[in-house]
PDB file of C-alpha atoms in Angstrom:
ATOM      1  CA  UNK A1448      88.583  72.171  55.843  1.00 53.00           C
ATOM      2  CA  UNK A1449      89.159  71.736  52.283  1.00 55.00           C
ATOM      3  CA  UNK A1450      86.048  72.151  51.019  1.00 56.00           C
ATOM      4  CA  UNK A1451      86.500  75.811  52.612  1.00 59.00           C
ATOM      5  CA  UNK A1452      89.846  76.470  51.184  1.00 56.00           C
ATOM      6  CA  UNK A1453      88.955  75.686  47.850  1.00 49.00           C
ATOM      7  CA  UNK A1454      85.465  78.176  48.014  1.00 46.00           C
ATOM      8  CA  UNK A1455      87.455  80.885  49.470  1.00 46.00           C
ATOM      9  CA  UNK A1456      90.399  80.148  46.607  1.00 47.00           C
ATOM     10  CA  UNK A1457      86.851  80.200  44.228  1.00 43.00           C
ATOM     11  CA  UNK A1458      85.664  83.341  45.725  1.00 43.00           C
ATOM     12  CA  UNK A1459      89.196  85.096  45.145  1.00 41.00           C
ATOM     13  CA  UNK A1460      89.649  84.096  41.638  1.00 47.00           C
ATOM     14  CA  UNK A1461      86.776  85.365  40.361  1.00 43.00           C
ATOM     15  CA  UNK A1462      87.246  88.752  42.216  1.00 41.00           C
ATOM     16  CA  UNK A1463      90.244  89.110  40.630  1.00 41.00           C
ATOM     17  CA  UNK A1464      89.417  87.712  36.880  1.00 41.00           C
ATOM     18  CA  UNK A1465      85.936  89.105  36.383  1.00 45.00           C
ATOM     19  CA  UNK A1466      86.623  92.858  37.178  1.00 48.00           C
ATOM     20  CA  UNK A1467      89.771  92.415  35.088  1.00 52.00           C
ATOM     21  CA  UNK A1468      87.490  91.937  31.893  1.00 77.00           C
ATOM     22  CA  UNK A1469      86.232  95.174  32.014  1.00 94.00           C
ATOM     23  CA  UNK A1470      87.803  98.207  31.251  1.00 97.00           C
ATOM     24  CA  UNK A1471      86.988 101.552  32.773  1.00 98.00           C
ATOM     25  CA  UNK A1472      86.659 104.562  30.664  1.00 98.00           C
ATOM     26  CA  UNK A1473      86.960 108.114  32.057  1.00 98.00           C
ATOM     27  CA  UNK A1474      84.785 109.710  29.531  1.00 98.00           C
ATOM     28  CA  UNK A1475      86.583 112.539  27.759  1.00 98.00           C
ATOM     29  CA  UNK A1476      90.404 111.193  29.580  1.00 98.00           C
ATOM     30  CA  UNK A1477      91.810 113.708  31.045  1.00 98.00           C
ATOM     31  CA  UNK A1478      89.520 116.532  29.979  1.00 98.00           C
ATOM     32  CA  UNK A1479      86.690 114.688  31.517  1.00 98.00           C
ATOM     33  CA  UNK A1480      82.788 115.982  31.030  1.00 98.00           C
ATOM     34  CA  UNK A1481      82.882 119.564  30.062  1.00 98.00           C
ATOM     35  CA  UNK A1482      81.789 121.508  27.396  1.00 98.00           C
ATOM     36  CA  UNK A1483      83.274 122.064  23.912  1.00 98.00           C
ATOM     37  CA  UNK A1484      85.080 118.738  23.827  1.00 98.00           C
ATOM     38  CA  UNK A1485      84.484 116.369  20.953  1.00 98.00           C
ATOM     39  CA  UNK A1486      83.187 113.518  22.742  1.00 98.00           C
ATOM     40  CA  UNK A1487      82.143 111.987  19.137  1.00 98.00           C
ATOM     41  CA  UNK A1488      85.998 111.490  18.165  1.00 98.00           C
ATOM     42  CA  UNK A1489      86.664 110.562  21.377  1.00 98.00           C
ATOM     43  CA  UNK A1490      84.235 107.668  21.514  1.00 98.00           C
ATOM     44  CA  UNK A1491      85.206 106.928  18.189  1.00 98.00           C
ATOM     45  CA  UNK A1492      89.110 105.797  19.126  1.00 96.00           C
ATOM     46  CA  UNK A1493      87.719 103.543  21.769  1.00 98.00           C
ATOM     47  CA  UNK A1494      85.896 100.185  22.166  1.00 98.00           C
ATOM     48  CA  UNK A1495      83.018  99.634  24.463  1.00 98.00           C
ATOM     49  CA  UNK A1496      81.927  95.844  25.681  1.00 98.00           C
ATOM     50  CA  UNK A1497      79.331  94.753  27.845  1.00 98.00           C
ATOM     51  CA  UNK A1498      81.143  95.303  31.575  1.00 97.00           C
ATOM     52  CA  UNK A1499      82.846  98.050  31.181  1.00 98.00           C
ATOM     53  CA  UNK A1500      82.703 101.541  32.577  1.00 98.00           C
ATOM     54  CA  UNK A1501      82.022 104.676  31.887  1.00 98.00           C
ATOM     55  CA  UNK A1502      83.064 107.354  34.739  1.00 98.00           C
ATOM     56  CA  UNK A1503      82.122 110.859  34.201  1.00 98.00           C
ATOM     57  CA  UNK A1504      84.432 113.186  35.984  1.00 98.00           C
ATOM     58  CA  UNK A1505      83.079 116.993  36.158  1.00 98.00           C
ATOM     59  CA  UNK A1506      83.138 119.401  38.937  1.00 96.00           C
ATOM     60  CA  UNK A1507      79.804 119.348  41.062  1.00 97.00           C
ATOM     61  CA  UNK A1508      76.876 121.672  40.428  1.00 97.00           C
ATOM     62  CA  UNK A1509      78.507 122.808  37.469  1.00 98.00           C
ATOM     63  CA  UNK A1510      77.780 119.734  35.177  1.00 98.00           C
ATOM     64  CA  UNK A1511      75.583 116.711  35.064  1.00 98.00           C
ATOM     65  CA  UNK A1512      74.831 113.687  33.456  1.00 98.00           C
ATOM     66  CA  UNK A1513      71.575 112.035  32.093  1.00 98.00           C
ATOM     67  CA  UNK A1514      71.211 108.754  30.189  1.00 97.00           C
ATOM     68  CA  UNK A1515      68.832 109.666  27.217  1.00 97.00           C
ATOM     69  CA  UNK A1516      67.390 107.947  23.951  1.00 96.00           C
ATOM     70  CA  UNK A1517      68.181 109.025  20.836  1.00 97.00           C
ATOM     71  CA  UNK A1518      64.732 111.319  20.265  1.00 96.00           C
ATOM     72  CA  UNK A1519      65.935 113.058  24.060  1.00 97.00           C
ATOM     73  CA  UNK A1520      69.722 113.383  22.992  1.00 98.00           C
ATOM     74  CA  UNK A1521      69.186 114.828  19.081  1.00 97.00           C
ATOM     75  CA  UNK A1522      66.981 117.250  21.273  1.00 97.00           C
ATOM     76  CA  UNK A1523      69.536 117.817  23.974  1.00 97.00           C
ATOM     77  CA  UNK A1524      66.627 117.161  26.580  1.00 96.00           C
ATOM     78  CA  UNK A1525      66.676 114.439  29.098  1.00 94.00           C
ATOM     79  CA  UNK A1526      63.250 111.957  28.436  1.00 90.00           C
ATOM     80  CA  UNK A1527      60.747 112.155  31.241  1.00 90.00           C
ATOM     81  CA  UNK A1528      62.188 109.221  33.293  1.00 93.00           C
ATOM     82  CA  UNK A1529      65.853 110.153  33.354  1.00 95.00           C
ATOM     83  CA  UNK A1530      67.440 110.840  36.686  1.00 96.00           C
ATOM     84  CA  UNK A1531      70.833 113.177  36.696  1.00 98.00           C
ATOM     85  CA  UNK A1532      73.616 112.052  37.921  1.00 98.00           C
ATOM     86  CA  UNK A1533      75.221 115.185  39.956  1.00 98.00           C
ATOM     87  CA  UNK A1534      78.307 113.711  41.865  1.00 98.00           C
ATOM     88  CA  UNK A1535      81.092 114.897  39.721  1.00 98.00           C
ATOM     89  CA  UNK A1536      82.374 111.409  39.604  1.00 98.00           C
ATOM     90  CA  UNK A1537      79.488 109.245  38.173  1.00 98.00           C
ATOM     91  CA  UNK A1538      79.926 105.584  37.361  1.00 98.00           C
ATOM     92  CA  UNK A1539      77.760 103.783  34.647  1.00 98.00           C
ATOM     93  CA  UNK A1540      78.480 100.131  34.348  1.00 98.00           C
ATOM     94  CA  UNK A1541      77.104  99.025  30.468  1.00 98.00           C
ATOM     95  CA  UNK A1542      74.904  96.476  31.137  1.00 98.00           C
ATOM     96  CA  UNK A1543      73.821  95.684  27.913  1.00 98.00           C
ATOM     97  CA  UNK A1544      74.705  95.905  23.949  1.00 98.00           C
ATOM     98  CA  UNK A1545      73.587  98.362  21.519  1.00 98.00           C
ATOM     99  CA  UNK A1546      73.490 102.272  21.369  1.00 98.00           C
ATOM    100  CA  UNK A1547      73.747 104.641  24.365  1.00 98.00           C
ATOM    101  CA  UNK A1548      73.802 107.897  24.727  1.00 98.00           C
ATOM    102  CA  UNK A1549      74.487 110.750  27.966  1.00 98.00           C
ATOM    103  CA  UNK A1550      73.807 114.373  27.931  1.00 98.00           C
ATOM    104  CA  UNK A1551      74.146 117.110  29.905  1.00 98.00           C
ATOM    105  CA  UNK A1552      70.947 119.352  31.175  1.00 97.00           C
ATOM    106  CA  UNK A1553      72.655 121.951  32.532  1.00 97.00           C
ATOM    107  CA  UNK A1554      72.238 125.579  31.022  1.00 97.00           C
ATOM    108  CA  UNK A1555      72.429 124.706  26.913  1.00 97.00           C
ATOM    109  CA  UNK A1556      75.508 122.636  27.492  1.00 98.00           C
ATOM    110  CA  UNK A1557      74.357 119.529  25.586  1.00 98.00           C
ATOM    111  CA  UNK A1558      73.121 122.014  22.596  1.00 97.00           C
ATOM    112  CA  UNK A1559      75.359 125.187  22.411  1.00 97.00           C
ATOM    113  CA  UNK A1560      78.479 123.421  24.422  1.00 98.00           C
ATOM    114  CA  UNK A1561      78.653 119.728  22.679  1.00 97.00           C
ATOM    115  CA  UNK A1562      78.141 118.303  25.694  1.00 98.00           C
ATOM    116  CA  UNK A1563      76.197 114.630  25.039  1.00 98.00           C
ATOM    117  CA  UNK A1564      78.027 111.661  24.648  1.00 98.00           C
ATOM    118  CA  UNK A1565      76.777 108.481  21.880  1.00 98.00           C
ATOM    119  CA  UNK A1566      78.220 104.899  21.794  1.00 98.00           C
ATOM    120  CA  UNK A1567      77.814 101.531  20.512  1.00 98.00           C
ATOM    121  CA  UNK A1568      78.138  98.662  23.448  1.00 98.00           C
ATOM    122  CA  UNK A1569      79.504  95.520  21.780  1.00 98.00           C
ATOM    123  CA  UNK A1570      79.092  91.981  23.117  1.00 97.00           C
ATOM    124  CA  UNK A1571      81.566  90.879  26.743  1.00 93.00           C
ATOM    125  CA  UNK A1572      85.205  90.525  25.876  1.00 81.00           C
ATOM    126  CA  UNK A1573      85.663  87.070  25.398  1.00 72.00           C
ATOM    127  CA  UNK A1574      82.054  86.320  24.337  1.00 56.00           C
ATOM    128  CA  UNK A1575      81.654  83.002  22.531  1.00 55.00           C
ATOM    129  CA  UNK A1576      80.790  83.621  19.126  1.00 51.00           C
ATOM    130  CA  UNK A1577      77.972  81.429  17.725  1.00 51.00           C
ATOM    131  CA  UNK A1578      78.941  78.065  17.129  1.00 48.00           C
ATOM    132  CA  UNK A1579      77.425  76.234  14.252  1.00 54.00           C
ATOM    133  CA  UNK A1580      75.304  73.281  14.778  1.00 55.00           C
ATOM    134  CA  UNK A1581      76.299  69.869  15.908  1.00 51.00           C
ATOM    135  CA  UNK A1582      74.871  66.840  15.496  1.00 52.00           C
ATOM    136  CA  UNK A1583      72.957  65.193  18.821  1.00 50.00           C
ATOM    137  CA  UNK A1584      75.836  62.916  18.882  1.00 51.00           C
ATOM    138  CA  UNK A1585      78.947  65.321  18.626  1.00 48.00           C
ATOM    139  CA  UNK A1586      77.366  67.340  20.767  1.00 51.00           C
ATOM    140  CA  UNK A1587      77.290  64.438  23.643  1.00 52.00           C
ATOM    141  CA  UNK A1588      81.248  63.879  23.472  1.00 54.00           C
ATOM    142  CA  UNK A1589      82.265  67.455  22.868  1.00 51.00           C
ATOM    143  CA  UNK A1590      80.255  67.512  26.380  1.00 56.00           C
ATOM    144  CA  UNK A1591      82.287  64.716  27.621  1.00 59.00           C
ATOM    145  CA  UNK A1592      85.834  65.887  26.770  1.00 60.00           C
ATOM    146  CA  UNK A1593      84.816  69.122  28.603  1.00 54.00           C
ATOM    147  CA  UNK A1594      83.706  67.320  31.572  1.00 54.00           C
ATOM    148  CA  UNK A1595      86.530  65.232  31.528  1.00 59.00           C
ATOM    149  CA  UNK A1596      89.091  68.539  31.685  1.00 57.00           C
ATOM    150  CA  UNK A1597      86.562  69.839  34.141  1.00 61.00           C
ATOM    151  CA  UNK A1598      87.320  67.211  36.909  1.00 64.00           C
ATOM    152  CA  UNK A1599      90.835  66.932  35.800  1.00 64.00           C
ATOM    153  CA  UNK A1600      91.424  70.746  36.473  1.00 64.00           C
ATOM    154  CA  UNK A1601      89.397  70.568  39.737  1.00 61.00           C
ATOM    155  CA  UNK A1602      91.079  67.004  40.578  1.00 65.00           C
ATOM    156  CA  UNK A1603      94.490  68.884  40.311  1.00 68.00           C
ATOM    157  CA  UNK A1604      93.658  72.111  42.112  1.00 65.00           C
ATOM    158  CA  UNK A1605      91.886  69.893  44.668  1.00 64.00           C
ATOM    159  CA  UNK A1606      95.719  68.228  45.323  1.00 69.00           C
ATOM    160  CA  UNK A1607      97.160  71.618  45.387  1.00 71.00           C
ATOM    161  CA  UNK A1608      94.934  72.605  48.459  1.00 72.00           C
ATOM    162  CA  UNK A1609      95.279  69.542  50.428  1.00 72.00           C
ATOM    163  CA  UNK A1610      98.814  69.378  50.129  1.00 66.00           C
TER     164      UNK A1610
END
């Protein structure tokens, strides 16, 4: 029985923490994905990690949204192997770091009506940076101490759940 508690009290903390990590941006706030908005300032005042979210809100049929490479964005066309995404309330989850960019293929939006979108994805939030080296041996008891907090922490939460 307490082997189940404390996988179940697993389960629930990480629901909770990892979403909390990310951050969900509704791309252009309240103006959302239409044309003539500066989406370039926009992106500029915010900070995109690994995670996060990018939700383009847009009334159907009207608008879409295409992930592109930079050759199909500076062109304003989507690249042969781009789907749209029509639903008026599209979620893209960045996956990965580096530079993105979203346009819209509908009419001359992207060209005439400003409507593409470019950003940098930085590293997760809370992303180690590189450590220097260690030595064989400091590596071995920096790997101990952790171990040794490790089963403390689970020791302890282990109490909590049987008591």
């Amino acid at each position: 029985m307490a082997s189940i508690n404390f996988f179940v009290a697993l389960a629930l903390i990480s629901a909770v923490v990892a979403p909390a990590l990310a951050t969900d941006f509704i791309v252009g706030d309240e103006n959302g994905w239409r044309t003539n908005f500066d989406y370039k300032t926009w992106a500029a005042s915010k900070e995109f990690h690994v995670g996060d979210n990018l939700i383009f809100r847009y009334s159907p049929g009207l608008h879409n949204v295409h992930r592109a490479d930079l050759v199909s964005f500076q062109n304003c066309t989507p690249s042969a192997t781009s789907v749209a995404l029509t639903t008026g309330n599209d979620r893209i989850t960045l996956a990965s770091e580096g530079k993105k960019w979203y346009l819209c293929t509908k009419a001359t939006h992207c060209a005439t009506g400003n409507m593409k979108l470019a950003i940098t994805v930085l590293p997760q939030m809370g992303s180690p940076a590189p450590a220097p080296a260690m030595s064989a041996a400091t590596q071995h008891g920096v790997n101990t101490m952790y171990l040794a907090w490790i089963t403390a922490a689970l020791g302890t939460f282990m109490m909590m759940i049987l008591n």
